[in-house]
XYZ file of C-alpha atoms in Angstrom:
232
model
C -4.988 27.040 0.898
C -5.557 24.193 3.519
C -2.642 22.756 4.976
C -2.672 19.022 5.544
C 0.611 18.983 7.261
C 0.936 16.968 10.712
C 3.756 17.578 13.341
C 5.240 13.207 12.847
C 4.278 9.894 12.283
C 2.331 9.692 15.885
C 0.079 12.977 14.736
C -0.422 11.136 10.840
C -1.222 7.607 12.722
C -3.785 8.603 14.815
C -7.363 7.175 14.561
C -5.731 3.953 13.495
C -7.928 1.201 15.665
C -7.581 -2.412 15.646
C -9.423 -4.409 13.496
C -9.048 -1.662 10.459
C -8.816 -2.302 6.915
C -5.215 -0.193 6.167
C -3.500 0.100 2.487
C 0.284 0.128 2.053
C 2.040 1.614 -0.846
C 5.204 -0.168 -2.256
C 6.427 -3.297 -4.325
C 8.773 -5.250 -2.035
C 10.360 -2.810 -0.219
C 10.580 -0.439 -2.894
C 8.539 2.724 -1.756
C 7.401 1.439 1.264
C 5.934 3.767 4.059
C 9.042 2.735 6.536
C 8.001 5.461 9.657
C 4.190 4.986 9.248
C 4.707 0.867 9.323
C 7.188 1.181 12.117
C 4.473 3.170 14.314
C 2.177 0.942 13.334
C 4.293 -1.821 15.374
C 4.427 0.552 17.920
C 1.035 1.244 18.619
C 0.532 -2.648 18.538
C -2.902 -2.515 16.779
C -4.219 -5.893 15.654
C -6.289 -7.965 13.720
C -5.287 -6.018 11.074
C -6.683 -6.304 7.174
C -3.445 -5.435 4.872
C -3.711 -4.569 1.031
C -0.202 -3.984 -0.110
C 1.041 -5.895 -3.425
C 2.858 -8.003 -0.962
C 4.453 -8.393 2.696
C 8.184 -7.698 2.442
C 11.033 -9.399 4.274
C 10.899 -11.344 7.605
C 12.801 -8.518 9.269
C 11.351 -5.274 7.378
C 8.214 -3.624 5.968
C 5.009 -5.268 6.579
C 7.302 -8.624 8.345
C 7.657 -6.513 11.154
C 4.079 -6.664 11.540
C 3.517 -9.760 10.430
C 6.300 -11.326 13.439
C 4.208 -9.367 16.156
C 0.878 -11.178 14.515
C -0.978 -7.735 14.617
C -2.183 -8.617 10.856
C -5.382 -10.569 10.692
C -5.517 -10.614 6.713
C -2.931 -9.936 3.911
C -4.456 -9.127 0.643
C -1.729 -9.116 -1.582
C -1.068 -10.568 -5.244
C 2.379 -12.689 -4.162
C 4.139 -13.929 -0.904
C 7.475 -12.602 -2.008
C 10.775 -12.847 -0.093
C 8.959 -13.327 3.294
C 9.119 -16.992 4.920
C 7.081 -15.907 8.256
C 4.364 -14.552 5.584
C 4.645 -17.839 3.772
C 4.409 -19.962 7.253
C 2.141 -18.015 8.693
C -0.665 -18.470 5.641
C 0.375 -22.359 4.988
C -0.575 -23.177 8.707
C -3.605 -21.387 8.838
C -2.445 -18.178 11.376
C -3.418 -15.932 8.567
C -5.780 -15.343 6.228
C -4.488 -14.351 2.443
C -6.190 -13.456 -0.180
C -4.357 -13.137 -3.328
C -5.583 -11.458 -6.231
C -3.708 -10.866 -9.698
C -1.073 -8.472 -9.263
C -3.087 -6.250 -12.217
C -6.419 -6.662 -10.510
C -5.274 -5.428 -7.287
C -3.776 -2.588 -8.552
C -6.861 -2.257 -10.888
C -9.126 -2.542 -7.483
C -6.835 0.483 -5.861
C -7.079 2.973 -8.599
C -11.482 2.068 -8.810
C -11.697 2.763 -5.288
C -10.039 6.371 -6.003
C -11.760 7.530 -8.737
C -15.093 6.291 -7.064
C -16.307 2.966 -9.187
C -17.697 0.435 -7.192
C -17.041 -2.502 -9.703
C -15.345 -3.244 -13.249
C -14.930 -6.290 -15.122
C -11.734 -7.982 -16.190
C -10.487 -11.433 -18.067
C -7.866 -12.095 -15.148
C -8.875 -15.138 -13.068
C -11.684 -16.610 -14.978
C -11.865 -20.111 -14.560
C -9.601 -20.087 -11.753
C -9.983 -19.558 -7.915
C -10.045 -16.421 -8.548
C -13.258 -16.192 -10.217
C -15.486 -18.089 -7.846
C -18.384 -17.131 -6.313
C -18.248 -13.953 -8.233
C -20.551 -12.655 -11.310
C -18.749 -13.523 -14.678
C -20.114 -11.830 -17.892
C -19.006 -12.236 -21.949
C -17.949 -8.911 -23.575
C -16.649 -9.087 -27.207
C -16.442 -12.998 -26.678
C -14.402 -13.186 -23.739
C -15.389 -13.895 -20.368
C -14.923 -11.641 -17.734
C -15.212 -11.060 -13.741
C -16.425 -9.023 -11.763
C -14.387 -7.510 -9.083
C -15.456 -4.829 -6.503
C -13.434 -1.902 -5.632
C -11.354 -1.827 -2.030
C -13.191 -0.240 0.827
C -10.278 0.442 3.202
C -10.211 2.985 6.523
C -6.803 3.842 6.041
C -4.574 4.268 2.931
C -0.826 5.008 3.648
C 1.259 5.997 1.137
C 5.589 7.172 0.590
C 6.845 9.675 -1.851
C 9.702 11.403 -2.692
C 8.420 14.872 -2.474
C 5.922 16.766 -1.485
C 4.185 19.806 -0.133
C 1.895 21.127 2.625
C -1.074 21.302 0.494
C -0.290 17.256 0.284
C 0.457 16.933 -3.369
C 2.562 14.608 -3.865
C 5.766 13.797 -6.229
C 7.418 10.305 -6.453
C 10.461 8.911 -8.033
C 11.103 5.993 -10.433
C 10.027 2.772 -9.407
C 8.434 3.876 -5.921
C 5.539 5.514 -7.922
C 4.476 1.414 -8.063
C 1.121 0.992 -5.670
C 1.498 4.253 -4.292
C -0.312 6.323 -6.673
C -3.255 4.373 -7.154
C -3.879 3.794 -3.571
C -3.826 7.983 -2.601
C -7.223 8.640 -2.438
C -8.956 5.136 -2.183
C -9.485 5.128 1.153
C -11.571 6.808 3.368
C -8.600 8.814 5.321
C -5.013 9.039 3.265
C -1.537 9.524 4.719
C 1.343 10.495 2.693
C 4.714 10.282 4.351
C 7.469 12.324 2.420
C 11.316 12.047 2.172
C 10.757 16.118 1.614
C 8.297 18.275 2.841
C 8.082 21.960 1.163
C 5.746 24.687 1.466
C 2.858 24.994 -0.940
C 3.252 26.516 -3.887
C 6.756 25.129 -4.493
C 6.546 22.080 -6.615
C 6.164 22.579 -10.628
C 2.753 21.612 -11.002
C 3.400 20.047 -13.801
C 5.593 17.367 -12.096
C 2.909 16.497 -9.513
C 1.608 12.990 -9.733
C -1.098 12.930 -6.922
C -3.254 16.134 -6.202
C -3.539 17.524 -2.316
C -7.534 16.483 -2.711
C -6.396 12.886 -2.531
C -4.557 13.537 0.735
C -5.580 14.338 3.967
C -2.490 13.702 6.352
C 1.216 14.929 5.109
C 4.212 14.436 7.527
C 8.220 13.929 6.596
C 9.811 10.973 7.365
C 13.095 10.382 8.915
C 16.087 7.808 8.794
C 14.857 5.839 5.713
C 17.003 2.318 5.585
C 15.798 2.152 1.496
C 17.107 -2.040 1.971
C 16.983 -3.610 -1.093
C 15.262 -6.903 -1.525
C 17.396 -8.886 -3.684
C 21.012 -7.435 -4.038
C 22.512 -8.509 -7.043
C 26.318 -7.809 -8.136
C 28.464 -8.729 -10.547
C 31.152 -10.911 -9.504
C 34.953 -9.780 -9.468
């Protein structure tokens, strides 16, 4: 059985170049790749194209990126909790492209399973739609949106083995399993890594075939976005 296992982050990072096209898995900072995006700042690669759902915080996830300006473009369906991300696209440093939260996702999952186009109702007569081919099905108007081409897909889950199939848990399945496999060259990163063989197959969400790079992570903060409790 091939063994997609690398040593850390650095090993799973490299080939990363500036001016790439890179997906992120997560919603918010739910699920988010926290090692891989850290070594990203690290390497200090730039003029970045980002396709995550959206940016996260000033201070964490893709903010951390977004302070050091190494991202060029955010493709993302909402500016969530981040101001910088917010300040950043109202002056004109970045360029953002947002798409409907289901259309992104939808644009993901086409790039994995290989279809270079698919038509949907979302964003007709909008923004969204123009300069792209609109057609009517069943008396509806639709557009016509083309599948991702990224270089990079990067991707966190809860388990996983050396094989590089992958488990995830609740929520943090979000972006994560539609983007393994739509890019040219995917990286998991794991909260557990186990030898092949282990995992019930029947509880695997991603197969190995979609992954090329598997590493474990270390020191995950988790933060949660908006902390809500009840009051005493």
């Amino acid at each position: 059985m091939i063994s997609r296992k690398v040593n850390n982050v650095k090993e799973a990072l490299e080939g990363i170049q500036d001016g790439q096209t890179i997906m992120l898995g997560g919603f918010g900072l739910c699920g988010i790749p926290e090692n891989s995006i850290a070594e990203l700042v690290n390497k200090n690669v730039t003029d970045l194209t980002c396709i995550s759902n959206n940016a996260g915080i000033d201070d964490f996830g893709l903010g951390l990126l977004l302070q050091k300006r190494q991202i060029k473009k955010m493709i993302s369906s909402y500016v969530g909790e981040n101001a910088e991300f917010e300040r950043q696209m109202l002056s004109g440093e970045l360029d953002v492209e947002l798409t409907p939260q289901g259309t992104l996702a939808e644009k993901c999952r086409a790039a994995q399973a290989g279809i270079p186009a698919f038509f949907t109702p979302a964003g007709f007569g909008t923004e969204v739609a123009e300069g792209k081919e609109t057609r009517e099905f069943n008396g509806k108007m639709h557009v016509m949106e083309l599948a991702y081409k990224a270089d990079f897909s990067i991707v966190k889950a809860w388990k996983g083995d050396e094989a590089g199939n992958l488990i995830f848990k609740g929520t943090a399945r979000n972006f994560n399993a539609c983007m393994a496999g739509a890019a040219k060259i995917t990286i998991a990163e794991v909260e557990e890594l186990v030898p092949a063989g282990t995992l019930n197959p029947n509880e695997i969400h991603i197969p190995g075939i979609m992954v090329n790079r598997i590493f474990q992570g270390e020191k995950f903060e988790k933060r949660i976005e908006q902390r809500t409790v009840r009051q005493k």
